[in-house]
PDB file of C-alpha atoms in Angstrom:
ATOM      1  CA  MET A   1      62.197-102.447  31.651  1.00  0.00           C
ATOM      2  CA  GLU A   2      58.014-102.260  31.914  1.00  0.00           C
ATOM      3  CA  LEU A   3      55.640-102.466  29.723  1.00  0.00           C
ATOM      4  CA  ASN A   4      53.695 -99.334  29.211  1.00  0.00           C
ATOM      5  CA  PHE A   5      49.586 -98.829  28.525  1.00  0.00           C
ATOM      6  CA  GLU A   6      49.032 -95.617  27.863  1.00  0.00           C
ATOM      7  CA  THR A   7      48.201 -93.477  24.454  1.00  0.00           C
ATOM      8  CA  VAL A   8      49.586 -90.672  23.647  1.00  0.00           C
ATOM      9  CA  THR A   9      47.878 -88.518  22.161  1.00  0.00           C
ATOM     10  CA  THR A  10      50.946 -85.171  21.550  1.00  0.00           C
ATOM     11  CA  PRO A  11      52.636 -85.097  18.683  1.00  0.00           C
ATOM     12  CA  PRO A  12      55.665 -86.561  18.792  1.00  0.00           C
ATOM     13  CA  VAL A  13      59.027 -84.998  19.695  1.00  0.00           C
ATOM     14  CA  ASP A  14      61.733 -84.416  17.169  1.00  0.00           C
ATOM     15  CA  ALA A  15      65.092 -85.787  18.336  1.00  0.00           C
ATOM     16  CA  ALA A  16      68.267 -86.973  16.948  1.00  0.00           C
ATOM     17  CA  SER A  17      70.494 -89.664  18.082  1.00  0.00           C
ATOM     18  CA  VAL A  18      73.886 -90.821  15.980  1.00  0.00           C
ATOM     19  CA  LEU A  19      75.193 -94.144  15.436  1.00  0.00           C
ATOM     20  CA  LEU A  20      78.955 -93.053  15.752  1.00  0.00           C
ATOM     21  CA  LEU A  21      81.036 -95.717  13.569  1.00  0.00           C
ATOM     22  CA  ARG A  22      84.815 -96.767  13.317  1.00  0.00           C
ATOM     23  CA  ASP A  23      86.896 -99.320  11.810  1.00  0.00           C
ATOM     24  CA  SER A  24      88.576-102.325  14.424  1.00  0.00           C
ATOM     25  CA  ASP A  25      90.098-105.513  13.358  1.00  0.00           C
ATOM     26  CA  GLU A  26      87.412-106.934  14.203  1.00  0.00           C
ATOM     27  CA  GLY A  27      85.517-105.473  11.872  1.00  0.00           C
ATOM     28  CA  LEU A  28      83.161-101.890  12.065  1.00  0.00           C
ATOM     29  CA  GLN A  29      82.808-100.926  15.504  1.00  0.00           C
ATOM     30  CA  VAL A  30      79.600 -98.466  17.202  1.00  0.00           C
ATOM     31  CA  LEU A  31      79.447 -96.340  20.313  1.00  0.00           C
ATOM     32  CA  LEU A  32      77.151 -97.200  22.818  1.00  0.00           C
ATOM     33  CA  MET A  33      75.952 -95.554  25.898  1.00  0.00           C
ATOM     34  CA  ARG A  34      74.639 -96.429  28.897  1.00  0.00           C
ATOM     35  CA  ARG A  35      72.204 -94.395  30.203  1.00  0.00           C
ATOM     36  CA  ALA A  36      71.504 -94.001  33.732  1.00  0.00           C
ATOM     37  CA  GLN A  37      69.471 -95.924  35.643  1.00  0.00           C
ATOM     38  CA  ALA A  38      67.978 -93.013  36.765  1.00  0.00           C
ATOM     39  CA  SER A  39      66.842 -91.527  33.413  1.00  0.00           C
ATOM     40  CA  GLN A  40      63.181 -90.992  33.342  1.00  0.00           C
ATOM     41  CA  VAL A  41      63.366 -92.379  28.450  1.00  0.00           C
ATOM     42  CA  LEU A  42      65.105 -95.952  29.215  1.00  0.00           C
ATOM     43  CA  GLY A  43      66.866 -96.360  32.468  1.00  0.00           C
ATOM     44  CA  GLY A  44      70.008 -98.549  32.413  1.00  0.00           C
ATOM     45  CA  ALA A  45      69.524 -98.923  28.349  1.00  0.00           C
ATOM     46  CA  TYR A  46      72.942 -98.822  26.233  1.00  0.00           C
ATOM     47  CA  VAL A  47      71.660 -95.995  23.175  1.00  0.00           C
ATOM     48  CA  PHE A  48      74.044 -94.355  20.457  1.00  0.00           C
ATOM     49  CA  PRO A  49      74.245 -90.496  22.035  1.00  0.00           C
ATOM     50  CA  GLY A  50      71.636 -88.101  20.869  1.00  0.00           C
ATOM     51  CA  GLY A  51      68.412 -86.302  22.615  1.00  0.00           C
ATOM     52  CA  LYS A  52      65.635 -83.968  21.912  1.00  0.00           C
ATOM     53  CA  VAL A  53      66.028 -80.484  19.320  1.00  0.00           C
ATOM     54  CA  ASP A  54      66.657 -77.672  21.501  1.00  0.00           C
ATOM     55  CA  VAL A  55      64.924 -74.522  19.935  1.00  0.00           C
ATOM     56  CA  GLU A  56      68.264 -73.010  19.307  1.00  0.00           C
ATOM     57  CA  ASP A  57      69.529 -75.472  17.819  1.00  0.00           C
ATOM     58  CA  HIS A  58      67.196 -74.594  14.684  1.00  0.00           C
ATOM     59  CA  SER A  59      67.999 -70.484  15.179  1.00  0.00           C
ATOM     60  CA  ALA A  60      68.502 -68.973  11.835  1.00  0.00           C
ATOM     61  CA  GLN A  61      71.857 -67.654  13.900  1.00  0.00           C
ATOM     62  CA  ALA A  62      73.012 -71.602  15.178  1.00  0.00           C
ATOM     63  CA  LEU A  63      72.247 -72.050  11.943  1.00  0.00           C
ATOM     64  CA  GLN A  64      75.064 -70.190   9.734  1.00  0.00           C
ATOM     65  CA  HIS A  65      77.138 -72.579  11.152  1.00  0.00           C
ATOM     66  CA  LEU A  66      76.983 -75.529   9.270  1.00  0.00           C
ATOM     67  CA  SER A  67      78.626 -76.310   6.200  1.00  0.00           C
ATOM     68  CA  GLU A  68      75.411 -76.482   4.754  1.00  0.00           C
ATOM     69  CA  THR A  69      72.569 -75.162   3.633  1.00  0.00           C
ATOM     70  CA  PRO A  70      68.965 -75.763   5.543  1.00  0.00           C
ATOM     71  CA  ALA A  71      67.361 -76.240   1.583  1.00  0.00           C
ATOM     72  CA  ARG A  72      70.507 -78.488   1.086  1.00  0.00           C
ATOM     73  CA  LEU A  73      69.971 -80.080   4.381  1.00  0.00           C
ATOM     74  CA  LEU A  74      66.369 -80.698   4.140  1.00  0.00           C
ATOM     75  CA  GLU A  75      67.239 -82.048   0.582  1.00  0.00           C
ATOM     76  CA  ARG A  76      69.408 -84.643   1.837  1.00  0.00           C
ATOM     77  CA  LEU A  77      66.724 -85.466   4.744  1.00  0.00           C
ATOM     78  CA  HIS A  78      64.105 -86.848   2.112  1.00  0.00           C
ATOM     79  CA  GLU A  79      61.688 -84.880   3.559  1.00  0.00           C
ATOM     80  CA  SER A  80      59.429 -82.651   1.893  1.00  0.00           C
ATOM     81  CA  ALA A  81      57.213 -81.651   4.247  1.00  0.00           C
ATOM     82  CA  LEU A  82      59.746 -79.856   6.415  1.00  0.00           C
ATOM     83  CA  GLU A  83      60.564 -76.657   6.801  1.00  0.00           C
ATOM     84  CA  PRO A  84      64.548 -76.265   6.136  1.00  0.00           C
ATOM     85  CA  ALA A  85      65.312 -74.706   8.907  1.00  0.00           C
ATOM     86  CA  ARG A  86      63.695 -77.251  11.103  1.00  0.00           C
ATOM     87  CA  ALA A  87      65.419 -79.890   8.861  1.00  0.00           C
ATOM     88  CA  ALA A  88      69.235 -78.540   9.490  1.00  0.00           C
ATOM     89  CA  GLY A  89      68.129 -77.543  13.067  1.00  0.00           C
ATOM     90  CA  LEU A  90      67.834 -82.137  13.007  1.00  0.00           C
ATOM     91  CA  PHE A  91      71.636 -82.103  12.261  1.00  0.00           C
ATOM     92  CA  MET A  92      72.731 -79.180  14.281  1.00  0.00           C
ATOM     93  CA  ALA A  93      70.965 -81.511  17.075  1.00  0.00           C
ATOM     94  CA  ALA A  94      72.793 -84.456  16.473  1.00  0.00           C
ATOM     95  CA  LEU A  95      76.562 -82.368  16.386  1.00  0.00           C
ATOM     96  CA  ARG A  96      75.636 -81.053  19.455  1.00  0.00           C
ATOM     97  CA  GLU A  97      73.643 -84.346  21.183  1.00  0.00           C
ATOM     98  CA  ALA A  98      77.055 -86.439  20.409  1.00  0.00           C
ATOM     99  CA  PHE A  99      79.387 -83.652  20.996  1.00  0.00           C
ATOM    100  CA  GLU A 100      77.742 -83.151  24.852  1.00  0.00           C
ATOM    101  CA  GLU A 101      76.817 -87.221  25.367  1.00  0.00           C
ATOM    102  CA  CYS A 102      80.881 -87.976  24.732  1.00  0.00           C
ATOM    103  CA  GLY A 103      82.368 -85.515  23.152  1.00  0.00           C
ATOM    104  CA  VAL A 104      82.844 -86.614  20.308  1.00  0.00           C
ATOM    105  CA  LEU A 105      82.337 -83.942  17.163  1.00  0.00           C
ATOM    106  CA  ALA A 106      80.652 -86.423  14.979  1.00  0.00           C
ATOM    107  CA  GLY A 107      81.549 -85.814  10.830  1.00  0.00           C
ATOM    108  CA  GLN A 108      84.199 -83.743  11.398  1.00  0.00           C
ATOM    109  CA  ASP A 109      86.476 -85.926  10.013  1.00  0.00           C
ATOM    110  CA  THR A 110      90.841 -85.459  10.734  1.00  0.00           C
ATOM    111  CA  GLU A 111      89.725 -82.117  12.318  1.00  0.00           C
ATOM    112  CA  GLY A 112      87.786 -83.879  14.700  1.00  0.00           C
ATOM    113  CA  PRO A 113      89.685 -84.122  17.424  1.00  0.00           C
ATOM    114  CA  THR A 114      91.874 -79.795  16.680  1.00  0.00           C
ATOM    115  CA  LEU A 115      88.394 -78.847  16.809  1.00  0.00           C
ATOM    116  CA  ALA A 116      86.771 -80.827  20.172  1.00  0.00           C
ATOM    117  CA  ARG A 117      89.839 -79.455  21.932  1.00  0.00           C
ATOM    118  CA  ARG A 118      89.535 -76.012  20.488  1.00  0.00           C
ATOM    119  CA  LEU A 119      85.116 -76.308  21.871  1.00  0.00           C
ATOM    120  CA  ARG A 120      85.016 -78.743  25.012  1.00  0.00           C
ATOM    121  CA  GLU A 121      87.085 -75.790  27.625  1.00  0.00           C
ATOM    122  CA  GLN A 122      84.061 -73.520  25.990  1.00  0.00           C
ATOM    123  CA  VAL A 123      81.343 -75.346  26.143  1.00  0.00           C
ATOM    124  CA  ASP A 124      81.923 -75.806  29.067  1.00  0.00           C
ATOM    125  CA  GLN A 125      81.841 -72.394  30.680  1.00  0.00           C
ATOM    126  CA  LEU A 126      79.269 -71.145  27.865  1.00  0.00           C
ATOM    127  CA  GLY A 127      77.521 -74.229  26.731  1.00  0.00           C
ATOM    128  CA  TRP A 128      77.134 -74.944  22.974  1.00  0.00           C
ATOM    129  CA  HIS A 129      75.983 -72.573  20.901  1.00  0.00           C
ATOM    130  CA  GLN A 130      77.282 -69.658  22.814  1.00  0.00           C
ATOM    131  CA  SER A 131      80.442 -71.205  22.110  1.00  0.00           C
ATOM    132  CA  LEU A 132      80.088 -71.709  18.474  1.00  0.00           C
ATOM    133  CA  ARG A 133      79.578 -67.719  18.518  1.00  0.00           C
ATOM    134  CA  GLN A 134      82.459 -66.950  19.725  1.00  0.00           C
ATOM    135  CA  THR A 135      84.802 -68.906  18.620  1.00  0.00           C
ATOM    136  CA  GLY A 136      82.931 -68.628  15.070  1.00  0.00           C
ATOM    137  CA  GLN A 137      83.387 -72.626  14.688  1.00  0.00           C
ATOM    138  CA  ALA A 138      82.052 -73.379  10.959  1.00  0.00           C
ATOM    139  CA  LEU A 139      80.891 -77.745  11.800  1.00  0.00           C
ATOM    140  CA  ARG A 140      80.882 -79.401   8.077  1.00  0.00           C
ATOM    141  CA  THR A 141      77.305 -81.455   8.220  1.00  0.00           C
ATOM    142  CA  ASP A 142      78.496 -83.307   4.342  1.00  0.00           C
ATOM    143  CA  ALA A 143      79.822 -86.604   6.464  1.00  0.00           C
ATOM    144  CA  LEU A 144      77.027 -86.229   8.449  1.00  0.00           C
ATOM    145  CA  LEU A 145      74.507 -88.923   7.095  1.00  0.00           C
ATOM    146  CA  PRO A 146      70.938 -89.583   7.420  1.00  0.00           C
ATOM    147  CA  TRP A 147      70.723 -92.908   8.087  1.00  0.00           C
ATOM    148  CA  SER A 148      66.462 -93.643   9.428  1.00  0.00           C
ATOM    149  CA  ARG A 149      63.446 -91.944  10.606  1.00  0.00           C
ATOM    150  CA  TRP A 150      61.759 -94.203  13.661  1.00  0.00           C
ATOM    151  CA  ILE A 151      58.644 -92.919  15.055  1.00  0.00           C
ATOM    152  CA  THR A 152      57.628 -93.561  18.228  1.00  0.00           C
ATOM    153  CA  PRO A 153      54.094 -95.412  17.904  1.00  0.00           C
ATOM    154  CA  ARG A 154      50.775 -93.354  19.765  1.00  0.00           C
ATOM    155  CA  GLN A 155      51.361 -97.110  22.630  1.00  0.00           C
ATOM    156  CA  PRO A 156      55.104 -96.934  23.429  1.00  0.00           C
ATOM    157  CA  ALA A 157      56.015 -99.759  24.061  1.00  0.00           C
ATOM    158  CA  VAL A 158      58.705 -99.560  27.387  1.00  0.00           C
ATOM    159  CA  THR A 159      58.421 -94.980  27.568  1.00  0.00           C
ATOM    160  CA  ASN A 160      55.439 -92.993  27.720  1.00  0.00           C
ATOM    161  CA  LYS A 161      56.585 -89.957  25.090  1.00  0.00           C
ATOM    162  CA  ARG A 162      56.842 -90.586  21.698  1.00  0.00           C
ATOM    163  CA  PHE A 163      60.117 -88.980  20.068  1.00  0.00           C
ATOM    164  CA  ASP A 164      59.901 -88.182  15.824  1.00  0.00           C
ATOM    165  CA  THR A 165      64.504 -89.467  15.820  1.00  0.00           C
ATOM    166  CA  ARG A 166      66.163 -89.371  12.921  1.00  0.00           C
ATOM    167  CA  PHE A 167      69.773 -91.052  13.081  1.00  0.00           C
ATOM    168  CA  PHE A 168      72.682 -90.307  11.227  1.00  0.00           C
ATOM    169  CA  VAL A 169      75.875 -92.386  10.537  1.00  0.00           C
ATOM    170  CA  ALA A 170      79.196 -90.917  10.984  1.00  0.00           C
ATOM    171  CA  ARG A 171      82.555 -91.698  11.185  1.00  0.00           C
ATOM    172  CA  VAL A 172      85.132 -91.808  14.340  1.00  0.00           C
ATOM    173  CA  CYS A 173      88.325 -90.674  13.954  1.00  0.00           C
ATOM    174  CA  ASP A 174      91.347 -92.557  15.922  1.00  0.00           C
ATOM    175  CA  ASP A 175      92.195 -89.824  17.621  1.00  0.00           C
ATOM    176  CA  GLN A 176      89.026 -88.928  18.891  1.00  0.00           C
ATOM    177  CA  VAL A 177      88.281 -89.702  22.431  1.00  0.00           C
ATOM    178  CA  ALA A 178      84.924 -90.937  23.054  1.00  0.00           C
ATOM    179  CA  SER A 179      84.030 -90.438  27.089  1.00  0.00           C
ATOM    180  CA  HIS A 180      80.350 -91.133  28.903  1.00  0.00           C
ATOM    181  CA  ASP A 181      79.936 -87.941  31.819  1.00  0.00           C
ATOM    182  CA  ASN A 182      78.855 -90.363  34.895  1.00  0.00           C
ATOM    183  CA  PHE A 183      76.178 -88.107  35.010  1.00  0.00           C
ATOM    184  CA  GLU A 184      73.159 -89.106  32.216  1.00  0.00           C
ATOM    185  CA  THR A 185      76.010 -91.703  30.970  1.00  0.00           C
ATOM    186  CA  THR A 186      77.195 -94.044  33.262  1.00  0.00           C
ATOM    187  CA  ASP A 187      79.343 -97.114  31.008  1.00  0.00           C
ATOM    188  CA  SER A 188      80.376 -96.892  26.968  1.00  0.00           C
ATOM    189  CA  VAL A 189      81.788 -98.974  24.655  1.00  0.00           C
ATOM    190  CA  TRP A 190      83.063 -99.925  20.795  1.00  0.00           C
ATOM    191  CA  LEU A 191      81.383-103.360  20.201  1.00  0.00           C
ATOM    192  CA  THR A 192      80.851-104.668  16.468  1.00  0.00           C
ATOM    193  CA  PRO A 193      76.854-104.894  15.527  1.00  0.00           C
ATOM    194  CA  LEU A 194      77.349-108.831  16.341  1.00  0.00           C
ATOM    195  CA  GLN A 195      79.071-108.416  19.486  1.00  0.00           C
ATOM    196  CA  ALA A 196      76.553-105.702  20.673  1.00  0.00           C
ATOM    197  CA  LEU A 197      73.415-108.242  19.823  1.00  0.00           C
ATOM    198  CA  THR A 198      75.600-110.669  21.097  1.00  0.00           C
ATOM    199  CA  ARG A 199      75.219-109.274  24.368  1.00  0.00           C
ATOM    200  CA  TYR A 200      72.167-108.813  24.504  1.00  0.00           C
ATOM    201  CA  ALA A 201      70.901-111.974  23.557  1.00  0.00           C
ATOM    202  CA  GLY A 202      72.782-113.196  26.424  1.00  0.00           C
ATOM    203  CA  GLY A 203      71.457-110.703  29.019  1.00  0.00           C
ATOM    204  CA  GLU A 204      74.498-108.888  29.550  1.00  0.00           C
ATOM    205  CA  ILE A 205      72.566-105.565  28.645  1.00  0.00           C
ATOM    206  CA  ASP A 206      69.870-104.491  28.286  1.00  0.00           C
ATOM    207  CA  LEU A 207      68.865-102.656  24.492  1.00  0.00           C
ATOM    208  CA  VAL A 208      65.061-100.782  22.967  1.00  0.00           C
ATOM    209  CA  ALA A 209      63.525-101.887  19.623  1.00  0.00           C
ATOM    210  CA  PRO A 210      65.199 -98.407  17.375  1.00  0.00           C
ATOM    211  CA  GLN A 211      68.774 -99.854  18.808  1.00  0.00           C
ATOM    212  CA  ILE A 212      68.257-103.548  18.066  1.00  0.00           C
ATOM    213  CA  MET A 213      66.924-102.734  14.520  1.00  0.00           C
ATOM    214  CA  SER A 214      69.917-100.735  13.717  1.00  0.00           C
ATOM    215  CA  LEU A 215      72.655-102.803  15.371  1.00  0.00           C
ATOM    216  CA  TYR A 216      71.011-105.656  12.901  1.00  0.00           C
ATOM    217  CA  GLU A 217      71.197-103.379   9.680  1.00  0.00           C
ATOM    218  CA  LEU A 218      74.613-102.298  10.295  1.00  0.00           C
ATOM    219  CA  LYS A 219      76.138-106.195  10.933  1.00  0.00           C
ATOM    220  CA  ALA A 220      75.705-106.303   7.200  1.00  0.00           C
ATOM    221  CA  HIS A 221      78.790-104.265   6.850  1.00  0.00           C
ATOM    222  CA  ARG A 222      82.328-105.177   7.503  1.00  0.00           C
ATOM    223  CA  THR A 223      84.172-101.287   6.936  1.00  0.00           C
ATOM    224  CA  VAL A 224      83.044 -98.361   7.698  1.00  0.00           C
ATOM    225  CA  ASP A 225      83.356 -97.390   4.218  1.00  0.00           C
ATOM    226  CA  GLU A 226      80.643-100.061   3.327  1.00  0.00           C
ATOM    227  CA  ALA A 227      78.473 -98.828   6.103  1.00  0.00           C
ATOM    228  CA  LEU A 228      78.289 -94.577   4.603  1.00  0.00           C
ATOM    229  CA  THR A 229      78.236 -96.063   1.224  1.00  0.00           C
ATOM    230  CA  GLU A 230      74.826 -97.282   2.122  1.00  0.00           C
ATOM    231  CA  ALA A 231      74.113 -94.113   3.246  1.00  0.00           C
ATOM    232  CA  ARG A 232      74.998 -92.166   1.232  1.00  0.00           C
ATOM    233  CA  ALA A 233      73.057 -94.468  -1.835  1.00  0.00           C
ATOM    234  CA  ARG A 234      69.605 -94.866   0.105  1.00  0.00           C
ATOM    235  CA  ALA A 235      66.923 -92.540   1.446  1.00  0.00           C
ATOM    236  CA  PRO A 236      66.638 -92.651   5.074  1.00  0.00           C
ATOM    237  CA  ALA A 237      64.541 -96.266   5.969  1.00  0.00           C
ATOM    238  CA  LEU A 238      61.366 -94.616   7.890  1.00  0.00           C
ATOM    239  CA  ILE A 239      60.013 -96.819  10.403  1.00  0.00           C
ATOM    240  CA  GLU A 240      56.799 -96.327  12.689  1.00  0.00           C
ATOM    241  CA  PRO A 241      55.986 -99.664  14.519  1.00  0.00           C
ATOM    242  CA  HIS A 242      52.716-100.925  14.494  1.00  0.00           C
ATOM    243  CA  PRO A 243      51.599-102.074  17.892  1.00  0.00           C
ATOM    244  CA  PHE A 244      49.017-104.340  19.162  1.00  0.00           C
ATOM    245  CA  ASP A 245      48.373-107.201  21.673  1.00  0.00           C
ATOM    246  CA  GLN A 246      48.380-111.358  21.606  1.00  0.00           C
ATOM    247  CA  ASP A 247      47.444-113.469  23.715  1.00  0.00           C
ATOM    248  CA  GLY A 248      48.508-110.720  26.635  1.00  0.00           C
ATOM    249  CA  GLN A 249      51.963-109.393  25.148  1.00  0.00           C
ATOM    250  CA  ARG A 250      52.966-106.821  23.497  1.00  0.00           C
ATOM    251  CA  ILE A 251      54.205-107.536  19.341  1.00  0.00           C
ATOM    252  CA  LEU A 252      55.697-104.692  18.059  1.00  0.00           C
ATOM    253  CA  CYS A 253      55.671-105.437  14.026  1.00  0.00           C
ATOM    254  CA  TYR A 254      57.543-103.066  11.195  1.00  0.00           C
ATOM    255  CA  PRO A 255      57.190-102.359   7.247  1.00  0.00           C
ATOM    256  CA  GLY A 256      57.030-105.331   5.438  1.00  0.00           C
ATOM    257  CA  ASP A 257      54.814-107.477   7.827  1.00  0.00           C
ATOM    258  CA  ALA A 258      51.505-108.955   7.199  1.00  0.00           C
ATOM    259  CA  GLN A 259      50.439-107.375  10.227  1.00  0.00           C
ATOM    260  CA  HIS A 260      51.730-103.336   8.698  1.00  0.00           C
ATOM    261  CA  PRO A 261      50.043-101.123   7.093  1.00  0.00           C
ATOM    262  CA  VAL A 262      52.858-100.623   5.152  1.00  0.00           C
ATOM    263  CA  PRO A 263      53.466-103.766   2.960  1.00  0.00           C
ATOM    264  CA  THR A 264      56.669-102.914   1.971  1.00  0.00           C
ATOM    265  CA  ARG A 265      59.876-103.894   4.143  1.00  0.00           C
ATOM    266  CA  ALA A 266      62.312-100.770   4.873  1.00  0.00           C
ATOM    267  CA  MET A 267      65.280-102.446   6.553  1.00  0.00           C
ATOM    268  CA  ARG A 268      66.759-105.539   6.862  1.00  0.00           C
ATOM    269  CA  GLY A 269      65.910-108.660  10.099  1.00  0.00           C
ATOM    270  CA  PRO A 270      63.341-109.458  11.850  1.00  0.00           C
ATOM    271  CA  THR A 271      59.347-107.445  11.113  1.00  0.00           C
ATOM    272  CA  ARG A 272      58.240-108.949  14.483  1.00  0.00           C
ATOM    273  CA  LEU A 273      59.417-107.946  18.118  1.00  0.00           C
ATOM    274  CA  LEU A 274      57.611-109.629  21.288  1.00  0.00           C
ATOM    275  CA  PHE A 275      58.129-107.776  24.399  1.00  0.00           C
ATOM    276  CA  ALA A 276      58.489-110.488  26.964  1.00  0.00           C
ATOM    277  CA  LYS A 277      60.025-110.393  30.200  1.00  0.00           C
ATOM    278  CA  GLY A 278      61.527-106.971  29.836  1.00  0.00           C
ATOM    279  CA  ARG A 279      62.889-107.791  27.000  1.00  0.00           C
ATOM    280  CA  PHE A 280      62.293-107.220  23.071  1.00  0.00           C
ATOM    281  CA  VAL A 281      62.709-110.479  20.885  1.00  0.00           C
ATOM    282  CA  PRO A 282      62.374-111.878  17.528  1.00  0.00           C
ATOM    283  CA  LEU A 283      59.667-114.234  17.377  1.00  0.00           C
ATOM    284  CA  GLY A 284      61.616-117.061  16.678  1.00  0.00           C
ATOM    285  CA  GLY A 285      64.274-116.323  19.259  1.00  0.00           C
ATOM    286  CA  MET A 286      67.517-114.551  19.919  1.00  0.00           C
ATOM    287  CA  SER A 287      69.089-116.696  17.328  1.00  0.00           C
ATOM    288  CA  GLU A 288      67.069-114.680  14.601  1.00  0.00           C
ATOM    289  CA  LEU A 289      69.052-111.865  15.387  1.00  0.00           C
ATOM    290  CA  LEU A 290      72.606-113.395  15.795  1.00  0.00           C
ATOM    291  CA  ASP A 291      72.532-115.278  11.925  1.00  0.00           C
TER     292      ASP A 291
END
């Protein structure tokens, strides 16, 4: 990854991403997928399934397939300035992107595998929204839980695009099999947050700042139930990194840092990451991520 020096003047694009979680003998695991090296956005990095919101995601016809009303979904996002349909479209985009990228229907609990098999052939032929219309399939949203909101600053660190990404958490039952498509993504792996951060610290995988900090946040939880309980108990953390250059190096600081305009912490972990040699590193070194 290379440092970006461009300033982006256009508004950030709505996007949705899902931290898919499962329990294992080693503890809570999260799915990470490696974006294709040729991708224009974060090529080669390991990310959570997700992507931009499509226009059809928040159409009235599409939103009829969600189990909760747009008004209720807006309430759950804790973003009063949004139109209800736009808020509901973020939930739809999270479900769609997770299914298209790794074949998992997020937040459907034990019904997920059956629904996923039913939709797979339809989606391959007709696409997501047409498949929902043809099958009349209803999708649960109550178990798709808002986790955080990351807004790319006007001077992004490693891309020249801005996103307003809502991150969700959801449980994946054992019968749902996640896999990469060998096109947009070239690898997929279930890891505990600490395993993922250890691999990153050792140079085995590439991560970007939202993934690093989200993994650090999840590291506090031993089980999926613990993570979901936290998600239900609080509003999603709002994080807009504040970049500044110091001694020729880019530093990203987060709410609660002395250099950030928001004085109150929004998440656990280091409040600064330094971009050095193509990697994001806490000022105290990689060991800060592993404590």
